[in-house]
Amino acid sequence: GEQVEQLPSILRVQEGSSASINCTYENSASNYFPWYKQEPGENPKLIIDIRSNMERKQTQGLIVLLDKKAKRFSLHITDTQPGDSAMYFCAASPMGYKLTFGTGTSLLVDP
Amino acid sequence: GPKVLQIPSHQIIDMGQMVTLNCDPVSNHLYFYWYKQILGQQMEFLVNFYNGKVMEKSKLFKDQFSVERPDGSYFTLKIQPTALEDSAVYFCASSPWTGGALEQYFGPGTRLTVL
C-alpha cells in the first residue's frame, strides 16, 4: 500500500505553545519525508524534510522525527505564532520521485 | 526559493473541450510532476517526467491526459476531452537532481473549472 495517514486533521493551539502532527506510512520503500505548508489559495511550500538515514532534524523552530521501524514520522512546531496557521501536509516517497501526501492538518494558532 | 510558474492561473471550459495547462519549471531542474488537488483535500500525484519521458503515472492519469515538454519549453498537461470530475487545482512541481532524494518545488497552481 501507499497510503499516508495524518493526524490530527484539525489542531488549535495558543500562541507560544508547541504543535505536533503525526504521520504513518505503508510503503517500506519510502526514504524521503517532506513537510509542506499550504496557505489558502497558495501553492504548497516545502518547510522541512528528512531522509531515512536520519532520525531527527531541526531547523528554525521546526523539528521532524522519523521512526523507520514503526513507519512513523512527525512534525513539531515549537513556539507557535499566528503566522504558523495554515494547512500542513506530510508526504512520503521513494527517493522523491512521487510524493504520496497525508490528508492534511489544519493548524490554527490563537493569539 | 526556486520558483515554478504556471499559466493560466484560472481556466473555465465546457465539458468535452480540450485544455492545456502550462508549467515553467525552475531552469536547472530535470524532473517534472503534475499533481491534482480537489478543494479541501490533499494533492494527489498524477505523473512524473524526466528526459522527455513519462517515468510513472497514477491511476488518476486517465487516457485523456497527456504531458510533454517540447524543446525545453513549457511542461504541459493536456486534457482531451475534459470531464466534470477534472475540475480541480492542478499543481506543477519540479526537482533538481541532488544525488539523493528529490526536493519538489510547487508552482502556484491552475484552477480548472469544467462546466
CSV table of C-alpha atoms in Angstrom, one decimal:
chain,number,residue,atom,x,y,z
A,1,GLY,CA,0.0,0.0,0.0
A,2,GLU,CA,1.0,3.6,-0.4
A,3,GLN,CA,-1.3,5.4,2.0
A,4,VAL,CA,-0.1,8.1,4.3
A,5,GLU,CA,-2.2,8.7,7.3
A,6,GLN,CA,-2.0,12.1,9.1
A,7,LEU,CA,-3.4,13.1,12.4
A,8,PRO,CA,-4.9,15.3,13.7
A,9,SER,CA,-7.0,16.8,10.9
A,10,ILE,CA,-7.6,19.9,13.0
A,11,LEU,CA,-5.2,21.4,15.6
A,12,ARG,CA,-5.8,24.5,17.6
A,13,VAL,CA,-3.2,25.9,20.0
A,14,GLN,CA,-2.3,29.0,21.9
A,15,GLU,CA,0.5,31.3,20.6
A,16,GLY,CA,3.8,30.3,22.1
A,17,SER,CA,2.8,26.7,22.7
A,18,SER,CA,4.0,23.8,20.6
A,19,ALA,CA,2.1,21.9,17.9
A,20,SER,CA,2.7,18.3,16.8
A,21,ILE,CA,1.5,16.5,13.7
A,22,ASN,CA,1.9,12.8,13.2
A,23,CYS,CA,2.0,10.7,10.1
A,24,THR,CA,2.3,7.0,9.3
A,25,TYR,CA,3.2,5.4,6.0
A,26,GLU,CA,2.8,2.0,4.4
A,27,ASN,CA,5.4,1.8,1.7
A,28,SER,CA,8.6,0.4,3.2
A,29,ALA,CA,10.5,1.7,0.1
A,30,SER,CA,9.8,5.3,1.3
A,31,ASN,CA,13.0,7.0,2.2
A,32,TYR,CA,12.2,10.7,1.9
A,33,PHE,CA,9.7,12.5,4.0
A,34,PRO,CA,9.0,16.2,3.3
A,35,TRP,CA,6.6,18.5,5.1
A,36,TYR,CA,4.6,21.2,3.2
A,37,LYS,CA,2.8,24.3,4.5
A,38,GLN,CA,-0.1,25.5,2.4
A,39,GLU,CA,-2.0,28.7,2.9
A,40,PRO,CA,-5.4,29.3,1.4
A,41,GLY,CA,-5.2,29.8,-2.4
A,42,GLU,CA,-1.5,29.3,-2.4
A,43,ASN,CA,0.9,26.6,-3.5
A,44,PRO,CA,2.4,24.1,-1.0
A,45,LYS,CA,5.7,25.3,0.3
A,46,LEU,CA,8.4,22.9,1.4
A,47,ILE,CA,9.3,23.7,5.0
A,48,ILE,CA,11.5,20.8,6.2
A,49,ASP,CA,12.3,17.3,5.1
A,50,ILE,CA,14.1,14.3,6.5
A,51,ARG,CA,15.7,11.3,4.7
A,52,SER,CA,15.7,7.8,6.0
A,53,ASN,CA,19.4,8.0,7.1
A,54,MET,CA,18.4,10.4,9.9
A,55,GLU,CA,16.1,10.1,12.9
A,56,ARG,CA,15.9,13.8,13.8
A,57,LYS,CA,16.2,17.1,12.0
A,58,GLN,CA,15.7,20.6,13.3
A,59,THR,CA,15.6,24.0,11.6
A,60,GLN,CA,14.1,27.4,12.6
A,61,GLY,CA,11.6,26.2,15.2
A,62,LEU,CA,10.7,23.0,13.4
A,63,ILE,CA,11.7,19.5,14.4
A,64,VAL,CA,11.0,16.4,12.5
A,65,LEU,CA,11.4,12.9,13.9
A,66,LEU,CA,11.5,9.7,11.9
A,67,ASP,CA,10.9,6.2,13.3
A,68,LYS,CA,11.5,3.8,10.4
A,69,LYS,CA,10.7,0.6,12.3
A,70,ALA,CA,7.2,2.0,13.2
A,71,LYS,CA,6.9,3.7,9.8
A,72,ARG,CA,6.0,6.9,11.6
A,73,PHE,CA,7.2,10.5,11.3
A,74,SER,CA,6.2,13.7,13.0
A,75,LEU,CA,6.5,17.5,12.8
A,76,HIS,CA,6.8,19.6,15.9
A,77,ILE,CA,6.5,23.3,15.7
A,78,THR,CA,7.9,25.0,18.8
A,79,ASP,CA,6.8,28.5,20.0
A,80,THR,CA,3.9,28.7,17.5
A,81,GLN,CA,2.9,32.1,16.1
A,82,PRO,CA,-0.3,33.2,14.4
A,83,GLY,CA,1.6,33.2,11.1
A,84,ASP,CA,2.0,29.4,11.5
A,85,SER,CA,-1.7,29.0,10.9
A,86,ALA,CA,-2.1,27.0,7.7
A,87,MET,CA,-2.7,23.6,6.3
A,88,TYR,CA,0.3,21.2,6.8
A,89,PHE,CA,0.8,18.1,4.7
A,90,CYS,CA,3.2,15.4,5.3
A,91,ALA,CA,4.4,13.2,2.4
A,92,ALA,CA,6.4,10.0,1.9
A,93,SER,CA,8.3,9.0,-1.2
A,94,PRO,CA,10.8,6.5,-2.5
A,95,MET,CA,13.6,9.0,-3.5
A,96,GLY,CA,11.2,11.8,-4.1
A,97,TYR,CA,10.1,10.6,-7.5
A,98,LYS,CA,6.4,10.5,-6.4
A,99,LEU,CA,5.0,12.1,-3.3
A,100,THR,CA,2.2,10.5,-1.5
A,101,PHE,CA,0.6,13.1,0.7
A,102,GLY,CA,-1.2,12.8,4.0
A,103,THR,CA,-4.7,14.1,4.3
A,104,GLY,CA,-3.5,17.4,5.9
A,105,THR,CA,-3.7,19.1,9.3
A,106,SER,CA,-5.4,22.5,9.7
A,107,LEU,CA,-3.4,24.3,12.3
A,108,LEU,CA,-4.9,27.4,14.0
A,109,VAL,CA,-2.7,29.4,16.4
A,110,ASP,CA,-4.7,31.7,18.6
A,111,PRO,CA,-3.1,35.0,19.6
B,1,GLY,CA,13.4,29.9,-3.1
B,2,PRO,CA,13.2,28.3,-6.5
B,3,LYS,CA,10.1,29.5,-8.4
B,4,VAL,CA,7.9,27.4,-10.7
B,5,LEU,CA,5.4,29.4,-12.8
B,6,GLN,CA,2.1,28.2,-14.1
B,7,ILE,CA,-0.1,29.6,-16.8
B,8,PRO,CA,-3.0,30.3,-16.7
B,9,SER,CA,-4.0,30.7,-13.0
B,10,HIS,CA,-7.6,30.0,-13.8
B,11,GLN,CA,-9.3,28.3,-16.7
B,12,ILE,CA,-13.0,27.7,-17.2
B,13,ILE,CA,-14.1,25.5,-20.0
B,14,ASP,CA,-17.1,23.4,-21.2
B,15,MET,CA,-17.1,19.7,-20.7
B,16,GLY,CA,-15.7,17.9,-23.7
B,17,GLN,CA,-13.3,20.7,-24.7
B,18,MET,CA,-9.6,20.4,-24.7
B,19,VAL,CA,-7.4,22.3,-22.2
B,20,THR,CA,-3.7,22.7,-21.9
B,21,LEU,CA,-2.1,23.7,-18.6
B,22,ASN,CA,1.4,25.2,-18.9
B,23,CYS,CA,4.2,25.0,-16.4
B,24,ASP,CA,7.6,26.8,-16.5
B,25,PRO,CA,9.8,24.8,-14.2
B,26,VAL,CA,12.9,26.1,-12.4
B,27,SER,CA,15.6,26.4,-15.1
B,28,ASN,CA,18.1,23.9,-13.9
B,29,HIS,CA,15.6,21.3,-12.7
B,30,LEU,CA,15.4,18.0,-14.5
B,31,TYR,CA,12.3,16.2,-13.0
B,32,PHE,CA,8.8,17.5,-13.5
B,33,TYR,CA,5.5,16.5,-12.0
B,34,TRP,CA,1.8,17.2,-12.0
B,35,TYR,CA,-0.5,16.9,-9.0
B,36,LYS,CA,-4.2,17.3,-8.7
B,37,GLN,CA,-5.9,18.9,-5.6
B,38,ILE,CA,-9.6,18.9,-5.1
B,39,LEU,CA,-10.8,21.6,-2.7
B,40,GLY,CA,-10.2,20.6,0.9
B,41,GLN,CA,-8.2,17.6,0.1
B,42,GLN,CA,-4.5,16.7,-0.3
B,43,MET,CA,-2.5,16.8,-3.5
B,44,GLU,CA,-2.6,13.6,-5.5
B,45,PHE,CA,0.2,12.5,-7.8
B,46,LEU,CA,-0.7,12.3,-11.5
B,47,VAL,CA,2.6,11.9,-13.4
B,48,ASN,CA,6.3,12.5,-13.4
B,49,PHE,CA,8.5,13.2,-16.3
B,50,TYR,CA,12.3,13.1,-17.0
B,51,ASN,CA,14.4,13.3,-20.0
B,52,GLY,CA,11.5,13.6,-22.3
B,53,LYS,CA,9.6,10.6,-21.0
B,54,VAL,CA,6.9,9.7,-18.5
B,55,MET,CA,8.5,7.8,-15.7
B,56,GLU,CA,5.5,6.9,-13.7
B,57,LYS,CA,1.8,7.7,-13.7
B,58,SER,CA,-1.0,7.1,-11.3
B,59,LYS,CA,-4.5,5.7,-11.9
B,60,LEU,CA,-5.7,9.3,-11.9
B,61,PHE,CA,-3.8,9.9,-15.1
B,62,LYS,CA,-6.5,8.9,-17.4
B,63,ASP,CA,-6.1,8.1,-21.1
B,64,GLN,CA,-7.5,11.6,-21.8
B,65,PHE,CA,-4.4,13.1,-20.1
B,66,SER,CA,-1.0,13.7,-21.8
B,67,VAL,CA,2.2,15.5,-20.9
B,68,GLU,CA,5.1,16.8,-22.9
B,69,ARG,CA,7.9,19.3,-22.9
B,70,PRO,CA,8.8,20.1,-26.5
B,71,ASP,CA,12.3,21.5,-26.9
B,72,GLY,CA,12.7,22.6,-23.3
B,73,SER,CA,9.8,25.0,-23.4
B,74,TYR,CA,6.8,24.7,-21.1
B,75,PHE,CA,6.0,21.4,-19.5
B,76,THR,CA,2.3,20.9,-20.4
B,77,LEU,CA,-0.6,18.8,-19.2
B,78,LYS,CA,-3.3,18.4,-21.8
B,79,ILE,CA,-6.7,17.0,-21.1
B,80,GLN,CA,-8.8,16.0,-24.1
B,81,PRO,CA,-11.7,15.7,-23.7
B,82,THR,CA,-12.4,17.2,-20.3
B,83,ALA,CA,-14.9,15.8,-17.9
B,84,LEU,CA,-16.7,17.4,-14.9
B,85,GLU,CA,-14.5,15.4,-12.5
B,86,ASP,CA,-11.4,17.1,-13.9
B,87,SER,CA,-12.4,20.3,-12.0
B,88,ALA,CA,-9.6,20.8,-9.5
B,89,VAL,CA,-6.4,22.8,-8.9
B,90,TYR,CA,-3.5,21.4,-10.9
B,91,PHE,CA,-0.1,21.9,-9.4
B,92,CYS,CA,3.1,21.5,-11.4
B,93,ALA,CA,6.3,20.7,-9.5
B,94,SER,CA,10.0,20.4,-10.4
B,95,SER,CA,13.1,18.9,-8.8
B,96,PRO,CA,16.8,19.3,-9.2
B,97,TRP,CA,19.0,16.2,-9.1
B,98,THR,CA,21.0,16.4,-5.9
B,99,GLY,CA,22.4,12.9,-6.0
B,100,GLY,CA,19.8,11.9,-3.4
B,101,ALA,CA,16.2,12.4,-2.7
B,102,LEU,CA,14.4,14.9,-5.0
B,103,GLU,CA,13.0,18.1,-3.3
B,104,GLN,CA,9.9,19.1,-5.1
B,105,TYR,CA,9.0,22.8,-5.6
B,106,PHE,CA,5.5,23.6,-6.4
B,107,GLY,CA,4.0,26.2,-8.7
B,108,PRO,CA,1.1,28.4,-7.8
B,109,GLY,CA,-1.4,26.1,-9.4
B,110,THR,CA,-4.0,26.4,-12.2
B,111,ARG,CA,-7.6,26.3,-11.0
B,112,LEU,CA,-9.6,24.4,-13.7
B,113,THR,CA,-13.4,24.5,-13.8
B,114,VAL,CA,-15.2,22.2,-16.2
B,115,LEU,CA,-18.8,23.2,-16.7
